[in-house]
Short mmCIF file of C-alpha atoms in Angstrom, two decimals:
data_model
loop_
_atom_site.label_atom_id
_atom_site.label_comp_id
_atom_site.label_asym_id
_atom_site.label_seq_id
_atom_site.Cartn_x
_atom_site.Cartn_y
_atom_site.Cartn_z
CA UNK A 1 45.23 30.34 13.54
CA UNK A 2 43.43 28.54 10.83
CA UNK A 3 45.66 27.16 8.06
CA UNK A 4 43.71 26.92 4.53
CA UNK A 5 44.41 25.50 1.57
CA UNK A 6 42.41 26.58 -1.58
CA UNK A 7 43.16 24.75 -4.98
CA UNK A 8 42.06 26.62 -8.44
CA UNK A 9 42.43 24.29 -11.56
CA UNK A 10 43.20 26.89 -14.52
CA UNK A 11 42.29 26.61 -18.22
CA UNK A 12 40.41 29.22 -19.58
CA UNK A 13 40.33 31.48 -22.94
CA UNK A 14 38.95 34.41 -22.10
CA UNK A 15 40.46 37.47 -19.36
CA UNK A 16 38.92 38.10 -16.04
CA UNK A 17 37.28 34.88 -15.40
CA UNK A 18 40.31 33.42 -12.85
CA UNK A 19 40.34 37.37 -11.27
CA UNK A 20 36.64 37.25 -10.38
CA UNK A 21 37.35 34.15 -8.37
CA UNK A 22 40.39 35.06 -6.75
CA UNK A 23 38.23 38.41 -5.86
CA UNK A 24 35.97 35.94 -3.68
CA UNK A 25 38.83 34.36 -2.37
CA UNK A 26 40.12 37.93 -1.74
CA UNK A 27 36.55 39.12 -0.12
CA UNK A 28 35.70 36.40 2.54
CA UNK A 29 34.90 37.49 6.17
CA UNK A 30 37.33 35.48 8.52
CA UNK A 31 36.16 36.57 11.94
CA UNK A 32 39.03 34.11 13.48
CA UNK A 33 43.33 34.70 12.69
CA UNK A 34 43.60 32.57 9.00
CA UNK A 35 45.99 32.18 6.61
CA UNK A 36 44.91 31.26 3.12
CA UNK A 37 47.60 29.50 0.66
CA UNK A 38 46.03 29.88 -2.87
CA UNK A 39 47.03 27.12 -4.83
CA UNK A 40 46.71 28.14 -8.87
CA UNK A 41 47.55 25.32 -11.12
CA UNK A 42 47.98 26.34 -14.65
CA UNK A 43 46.82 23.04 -16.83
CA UNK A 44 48.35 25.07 -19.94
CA UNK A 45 45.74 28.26 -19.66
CA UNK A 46 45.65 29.90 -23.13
CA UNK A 47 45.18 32.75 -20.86
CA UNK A 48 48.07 32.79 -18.24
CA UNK A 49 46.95 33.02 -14.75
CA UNK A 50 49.55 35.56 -14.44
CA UNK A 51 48.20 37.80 -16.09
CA UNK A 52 44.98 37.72 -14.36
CA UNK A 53 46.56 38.27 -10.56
CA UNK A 54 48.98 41.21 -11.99
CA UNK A 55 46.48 43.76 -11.10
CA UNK A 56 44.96 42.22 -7.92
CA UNK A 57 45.21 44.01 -4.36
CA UNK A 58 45.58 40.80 -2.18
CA UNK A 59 44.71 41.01 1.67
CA UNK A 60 47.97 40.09 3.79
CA UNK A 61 46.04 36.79 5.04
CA UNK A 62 46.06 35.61 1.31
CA UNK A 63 49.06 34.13 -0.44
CA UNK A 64 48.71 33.16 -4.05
CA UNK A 65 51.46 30.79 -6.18
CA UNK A 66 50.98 29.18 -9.55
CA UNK A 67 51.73 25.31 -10.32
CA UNK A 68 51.80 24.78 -13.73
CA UNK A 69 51.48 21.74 -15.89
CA UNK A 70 51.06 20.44 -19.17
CA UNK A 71 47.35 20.46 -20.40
CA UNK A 72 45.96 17.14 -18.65
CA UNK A 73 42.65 17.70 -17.29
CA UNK A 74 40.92 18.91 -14.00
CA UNK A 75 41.21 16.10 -11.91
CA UNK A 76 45.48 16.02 -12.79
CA UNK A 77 45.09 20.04 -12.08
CA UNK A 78 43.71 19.27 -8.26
CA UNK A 79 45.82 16.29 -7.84
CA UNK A 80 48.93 18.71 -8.33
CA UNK A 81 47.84 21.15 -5.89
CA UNK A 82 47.40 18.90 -3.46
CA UNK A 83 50.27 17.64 -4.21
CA UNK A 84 51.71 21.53 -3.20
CA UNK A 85 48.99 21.75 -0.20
CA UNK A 86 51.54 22.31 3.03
CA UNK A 87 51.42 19.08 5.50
CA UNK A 88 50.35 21.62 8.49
CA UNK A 89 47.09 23.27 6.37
CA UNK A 90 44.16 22.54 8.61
CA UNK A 91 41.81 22.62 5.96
CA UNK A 92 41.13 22.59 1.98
CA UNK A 93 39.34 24.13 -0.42
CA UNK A 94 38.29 23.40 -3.73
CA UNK A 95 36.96 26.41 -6.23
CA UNK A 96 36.91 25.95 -10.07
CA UNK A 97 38.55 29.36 -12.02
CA UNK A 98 35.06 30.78 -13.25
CA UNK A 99 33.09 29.81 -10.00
CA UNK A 100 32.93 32.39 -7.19
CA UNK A 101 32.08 32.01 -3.18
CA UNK A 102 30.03 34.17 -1.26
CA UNK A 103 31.55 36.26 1.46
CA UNK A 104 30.79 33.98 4.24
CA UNK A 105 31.89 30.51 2.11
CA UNK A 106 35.12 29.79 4.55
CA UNK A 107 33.46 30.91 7.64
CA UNK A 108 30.34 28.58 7.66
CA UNK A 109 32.06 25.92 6.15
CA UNK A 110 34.97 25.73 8.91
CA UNK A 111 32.75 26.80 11.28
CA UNK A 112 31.03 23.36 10.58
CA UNK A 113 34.01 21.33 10.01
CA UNK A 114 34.89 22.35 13.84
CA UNK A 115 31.68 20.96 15.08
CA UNK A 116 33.70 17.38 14.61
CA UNK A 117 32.72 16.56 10.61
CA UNK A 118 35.89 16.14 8.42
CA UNK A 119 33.86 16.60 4.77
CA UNK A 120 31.48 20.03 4.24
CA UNK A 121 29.82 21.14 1.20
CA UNK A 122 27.09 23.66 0.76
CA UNK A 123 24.28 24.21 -2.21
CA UNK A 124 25.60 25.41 -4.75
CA UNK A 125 23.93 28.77 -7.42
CA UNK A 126 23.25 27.55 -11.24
CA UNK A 127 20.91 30.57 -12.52
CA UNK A 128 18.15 30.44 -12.51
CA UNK A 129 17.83 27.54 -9.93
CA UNK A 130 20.81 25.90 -7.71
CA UNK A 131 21.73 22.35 -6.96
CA UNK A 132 20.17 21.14 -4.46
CA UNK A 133 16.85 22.34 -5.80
CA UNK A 134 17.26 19.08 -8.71
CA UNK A 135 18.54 16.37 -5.94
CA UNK A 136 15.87 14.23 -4.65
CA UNK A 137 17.62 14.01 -1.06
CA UNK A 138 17.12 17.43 -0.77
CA UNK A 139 13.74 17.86 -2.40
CA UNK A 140 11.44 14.88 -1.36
CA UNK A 141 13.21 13.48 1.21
CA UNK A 142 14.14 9.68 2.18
CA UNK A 143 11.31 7.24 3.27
CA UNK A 144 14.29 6.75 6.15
CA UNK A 145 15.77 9.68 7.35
CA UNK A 146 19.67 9.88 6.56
CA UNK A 147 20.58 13.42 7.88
CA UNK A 148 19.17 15.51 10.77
CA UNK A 149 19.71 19.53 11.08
CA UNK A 150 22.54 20.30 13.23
CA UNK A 151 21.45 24.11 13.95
CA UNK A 152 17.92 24.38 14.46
CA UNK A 153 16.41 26.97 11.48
CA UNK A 154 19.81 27.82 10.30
CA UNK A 155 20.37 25.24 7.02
CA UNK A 156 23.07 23.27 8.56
CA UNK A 157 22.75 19.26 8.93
CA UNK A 158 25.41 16.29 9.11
CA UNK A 159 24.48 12.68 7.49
CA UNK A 160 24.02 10.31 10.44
CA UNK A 161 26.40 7.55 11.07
CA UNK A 162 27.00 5.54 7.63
CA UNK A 163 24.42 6.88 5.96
CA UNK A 164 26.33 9.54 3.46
CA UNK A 165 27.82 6.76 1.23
CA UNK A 166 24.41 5.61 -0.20
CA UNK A 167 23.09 9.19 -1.16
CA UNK A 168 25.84 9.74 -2.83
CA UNK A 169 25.94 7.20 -5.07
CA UNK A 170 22.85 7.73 -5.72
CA UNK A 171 22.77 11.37 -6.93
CA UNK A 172 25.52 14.35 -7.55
CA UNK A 173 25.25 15.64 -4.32
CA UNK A 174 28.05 18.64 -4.04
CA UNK A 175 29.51 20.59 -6.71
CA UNK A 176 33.23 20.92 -6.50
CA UNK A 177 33.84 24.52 -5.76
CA UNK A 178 31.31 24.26 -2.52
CA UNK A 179 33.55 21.19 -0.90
CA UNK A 180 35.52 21.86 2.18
CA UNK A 181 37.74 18.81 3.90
CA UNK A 182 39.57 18.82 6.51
CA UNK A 183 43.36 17.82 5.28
CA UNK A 184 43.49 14.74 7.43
CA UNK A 185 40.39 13.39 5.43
CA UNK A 186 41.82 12.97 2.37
CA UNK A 187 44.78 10.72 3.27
CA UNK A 188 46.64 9.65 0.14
CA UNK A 189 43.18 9.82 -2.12
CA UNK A 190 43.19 11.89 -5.24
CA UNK A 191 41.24 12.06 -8.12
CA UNK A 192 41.30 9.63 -10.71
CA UNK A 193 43.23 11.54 -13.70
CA UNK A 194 41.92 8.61 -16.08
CA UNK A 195 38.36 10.89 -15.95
CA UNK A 196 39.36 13.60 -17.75
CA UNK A 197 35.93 14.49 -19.23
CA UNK A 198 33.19 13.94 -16.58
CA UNK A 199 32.96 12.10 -12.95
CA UNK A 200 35.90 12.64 -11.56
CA UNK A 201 34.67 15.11 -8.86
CA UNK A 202 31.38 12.51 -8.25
CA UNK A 203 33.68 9.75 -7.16
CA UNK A 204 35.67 11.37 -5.49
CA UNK A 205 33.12 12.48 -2.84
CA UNK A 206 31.82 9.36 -2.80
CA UNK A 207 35.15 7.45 -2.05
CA UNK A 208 35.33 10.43 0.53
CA UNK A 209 31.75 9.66 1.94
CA UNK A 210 32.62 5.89 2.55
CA UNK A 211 35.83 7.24 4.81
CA UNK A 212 34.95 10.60 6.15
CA UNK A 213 34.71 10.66 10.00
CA UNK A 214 31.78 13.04 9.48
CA UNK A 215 29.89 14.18 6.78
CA UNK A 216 27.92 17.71 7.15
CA UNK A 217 26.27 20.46 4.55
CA UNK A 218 24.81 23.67 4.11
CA UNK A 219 21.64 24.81 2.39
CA UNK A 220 22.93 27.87 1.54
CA UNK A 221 24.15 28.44 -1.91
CA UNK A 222 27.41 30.01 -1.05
CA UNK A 223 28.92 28.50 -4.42
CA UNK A 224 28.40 30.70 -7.68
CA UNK A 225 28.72 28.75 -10.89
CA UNK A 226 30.23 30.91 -13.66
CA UNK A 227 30.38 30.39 -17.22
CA UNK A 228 33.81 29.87 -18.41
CA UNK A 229 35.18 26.43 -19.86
CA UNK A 230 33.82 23.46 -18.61
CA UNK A 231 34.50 20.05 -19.75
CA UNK A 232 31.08 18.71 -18.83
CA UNK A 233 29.09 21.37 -19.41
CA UNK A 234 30.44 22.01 -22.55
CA UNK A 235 29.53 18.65 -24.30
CA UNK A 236 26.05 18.49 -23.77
CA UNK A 237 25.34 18.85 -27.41
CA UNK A 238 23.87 15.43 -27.39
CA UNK A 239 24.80 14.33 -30.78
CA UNK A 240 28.39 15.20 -31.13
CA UNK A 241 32.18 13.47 -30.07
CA UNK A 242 32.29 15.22 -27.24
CA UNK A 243 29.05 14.12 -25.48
CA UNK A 244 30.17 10.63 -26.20
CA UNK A 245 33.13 11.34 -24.13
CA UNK A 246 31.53 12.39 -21.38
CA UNK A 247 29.13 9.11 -21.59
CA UNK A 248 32.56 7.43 -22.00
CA UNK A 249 34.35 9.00 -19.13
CA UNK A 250 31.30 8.35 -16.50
CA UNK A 251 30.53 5.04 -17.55
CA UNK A 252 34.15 4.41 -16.02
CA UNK A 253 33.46 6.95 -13.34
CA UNK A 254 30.35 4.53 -12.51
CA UNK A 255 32.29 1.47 -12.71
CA UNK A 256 35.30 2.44 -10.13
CA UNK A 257 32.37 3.84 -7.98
CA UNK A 258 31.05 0.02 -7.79
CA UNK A 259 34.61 -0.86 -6.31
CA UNK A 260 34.97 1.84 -3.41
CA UNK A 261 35.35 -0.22 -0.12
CA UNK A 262 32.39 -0.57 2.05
CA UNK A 263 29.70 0.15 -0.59
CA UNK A 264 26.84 -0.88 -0.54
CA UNK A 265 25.00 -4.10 -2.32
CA UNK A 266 22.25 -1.65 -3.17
CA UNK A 267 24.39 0.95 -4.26
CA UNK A 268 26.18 -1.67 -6.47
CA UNK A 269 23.08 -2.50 -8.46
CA UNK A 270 22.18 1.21 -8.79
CA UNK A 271 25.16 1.90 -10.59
CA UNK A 272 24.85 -1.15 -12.98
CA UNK A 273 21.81 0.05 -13.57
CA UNK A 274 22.85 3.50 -14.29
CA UNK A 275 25.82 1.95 -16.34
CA UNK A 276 23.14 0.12 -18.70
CA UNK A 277 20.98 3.61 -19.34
CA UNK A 278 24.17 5.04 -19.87
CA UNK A 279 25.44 2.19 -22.90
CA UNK A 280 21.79 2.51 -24.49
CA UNK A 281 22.01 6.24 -24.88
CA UNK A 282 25.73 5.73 -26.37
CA UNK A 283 23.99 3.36 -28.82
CA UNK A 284 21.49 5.93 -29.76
CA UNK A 285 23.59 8.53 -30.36
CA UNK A 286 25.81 6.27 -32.58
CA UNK A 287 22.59 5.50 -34.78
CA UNK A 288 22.51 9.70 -35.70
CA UNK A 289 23.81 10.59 -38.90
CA UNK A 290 24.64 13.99 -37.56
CA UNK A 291 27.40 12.36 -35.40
CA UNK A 292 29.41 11.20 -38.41
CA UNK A 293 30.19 14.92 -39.84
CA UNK A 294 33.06 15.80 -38.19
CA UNK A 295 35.42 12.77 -38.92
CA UNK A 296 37.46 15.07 -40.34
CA UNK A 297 38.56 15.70 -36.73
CA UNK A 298 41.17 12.68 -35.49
CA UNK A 299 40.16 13.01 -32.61
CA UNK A 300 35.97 12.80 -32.76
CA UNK A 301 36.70 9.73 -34.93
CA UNK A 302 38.76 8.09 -32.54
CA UNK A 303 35.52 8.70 -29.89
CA UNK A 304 33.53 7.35 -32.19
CA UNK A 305 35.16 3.76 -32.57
CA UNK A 306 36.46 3.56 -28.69
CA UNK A 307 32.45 4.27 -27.90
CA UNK A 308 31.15 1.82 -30.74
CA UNK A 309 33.80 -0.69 -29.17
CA UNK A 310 32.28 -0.11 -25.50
CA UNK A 311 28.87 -0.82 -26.35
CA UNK A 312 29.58 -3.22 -28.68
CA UNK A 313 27.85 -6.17 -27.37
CA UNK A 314 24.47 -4.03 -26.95
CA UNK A 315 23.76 -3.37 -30.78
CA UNK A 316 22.62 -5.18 -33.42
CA UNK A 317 24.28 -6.36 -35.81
CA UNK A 318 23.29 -4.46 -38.03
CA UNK A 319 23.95 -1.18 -36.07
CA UNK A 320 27.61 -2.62 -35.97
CA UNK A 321 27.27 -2.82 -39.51
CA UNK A 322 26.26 0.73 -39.85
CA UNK A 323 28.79 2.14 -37.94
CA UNK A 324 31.43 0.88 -39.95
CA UNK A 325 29.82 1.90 -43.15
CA UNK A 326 29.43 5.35 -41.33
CA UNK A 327 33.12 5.60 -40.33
CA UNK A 328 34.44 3.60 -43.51
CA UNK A 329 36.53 1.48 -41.40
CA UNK A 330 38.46 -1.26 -42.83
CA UNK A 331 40.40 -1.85 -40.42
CA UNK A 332 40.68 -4.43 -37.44
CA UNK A 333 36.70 -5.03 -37.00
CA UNK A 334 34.88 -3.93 -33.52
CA UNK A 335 35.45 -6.91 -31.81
CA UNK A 336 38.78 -6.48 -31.92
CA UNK A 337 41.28 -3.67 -30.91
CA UNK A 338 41.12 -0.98 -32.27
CA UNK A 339 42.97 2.51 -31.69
#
């Protein structure tokens, strides 16, 4: 009997976005005895989550209870279902509440797992292309090779000894809703709740590659990305407050990444590296004048100053000068605290 674990983070404002997913969860072709504890954890849905499961015809193998919370984030939403995950689950499984799995997700992906790898993750679907498609692992290949096909023709390969950390640093290699761990893997690490906004999935896995016993993936994109809230997705208006907290949130992503035991010196100067493109584009963006209209809003302003105060020692000073025109500050100046 397999023992499963599957964790749904919930906010969303519109209906039927959490039922499609538990529908996949619902549909998946278990050819082995499995029980699957669904895990919903309400992070203070506009929608309620109950709502959305009132009308759903469950199989008997599938158990569904909602956690809730008050509103604090994806990363604090899958921290407190693990935090509900029982001790005996074999296995765990991560889906976001407007992503979907195809029929054979759990199958292939234990399947795997059983071939002695304790992290999985296949490609994952984002219309009109998928993931793996944009990685440069995937698509041109290492001058050394780091992974080697475990099933000959049939899109299934493991990372070779030690080799899984530096990829991953290097590039967002798994979307969340296609990861599958075996629960001993995971040990006492959670996500870091302090990334509300972006990178708290991407260090994860990479604090997971560094300490996985084995480290395996699919080509198959048996992950559907939907299109219901999503933090990062959603602020990718370049020139607004909440694209500056998403720079924000993964230059600290980056910077805990650079700490994660075992890493490697290369991988280390990648990320500073990445950190520095990062602070430019933050100093770019707080050049705009079409950043400064909405300082009506308490909280853009406040995104404003904390970003101008993390890049601080890149501009000029008369871009500092700017700024504080912009925001009509006259308060504590940028070099010193301000909140």
């Amino acid at each position: 009997m397999r023992r499963i674990a599957v964790v749904i983070p919930y906010f969303q404002r519109e209906t039927g976005i959490l039922a499609g997913a538990v529908r996949s969860i619902a549909g998946q072709l278990l050819p082995w005895p499995a029980t699957v504890d669904l895990i919903i954890v309400d992070d203070s849905s506009p929608v309620s989550p109950g709502s959305e499961l009132a009308n759903l015809s469950l199989p008997q193998w599938l158990s569904a209870r909602i956690v809730r919370q008050t509103n604090a984030g994806p990363g604090a939403a899958r921290n407190r279902g693990l935090d509900h995950v029982d001790p005996q689950a074999d296995y765990i499984a991560f889906l976001d509440s407007d992503d979907s799995w195809a029929p054979c997700h759990l199958q292939e992906g234990i399947d795997a797992l059983e071939m002695g790898h304790d992290f999985y993750f296949c490609d994952s679907a984002m219309p009109p292309s998928t993931l793996f498609a944009s990685r440069d692992l995937f698509v041109s290949g290492d001058s050394e090779p780091v992974f080697a096909p475990i099933v000959p023709a049939g899109g299934l390969y493991h990372f070779l000894p030690g080799q899984a950390g530096a990829p991953m640093v290097a590039e967002y290699l798994c979307q969340t809703s296609a990861v599958i761990l075996r629960n001993r893997a995971l040990h006492d690490l959670r996500f870091d709740e302090r990334l509300r906004y972006a990178g708290e999935d991407w260090l994860m896995w990479v604090r997971l590659a560094h300490r996985a016993g084995g480290i395996c993936f699919s080509t198959k994109a048996n992950a559907m990305r939907g299109e219901g809230i999503n933090l990062y997705r959603d602020a990718h208006d370049r020139l607004n407050s909440s694209n500056l907290r998403r720079l924000i949130s993964t230059i600290l992503a980056n910077r805990l990444m650079a700490t994660t035991p075992g890493i490697h010196r290369s991988s280390a100067a990648l990320i500073s590296d990445r950190i520095a493109l990062l602070q430019r584009e933050i100093a770019a963006i707080l050049l705009h004048p079409r950043l400064y209209r909405d300082l009506a809003d308490g909280d853009a302003r406040r995104t404003i100053l904390r970003a101008a105060q993390l890049v601080r020692w890149q501009l000029l000073p008369l871009w500092r000068d700017v700024i504080i025109d912009k925001l009509r500050w006259r308060g504590p100046s940028l070099g010193e605290s301000a909140t």
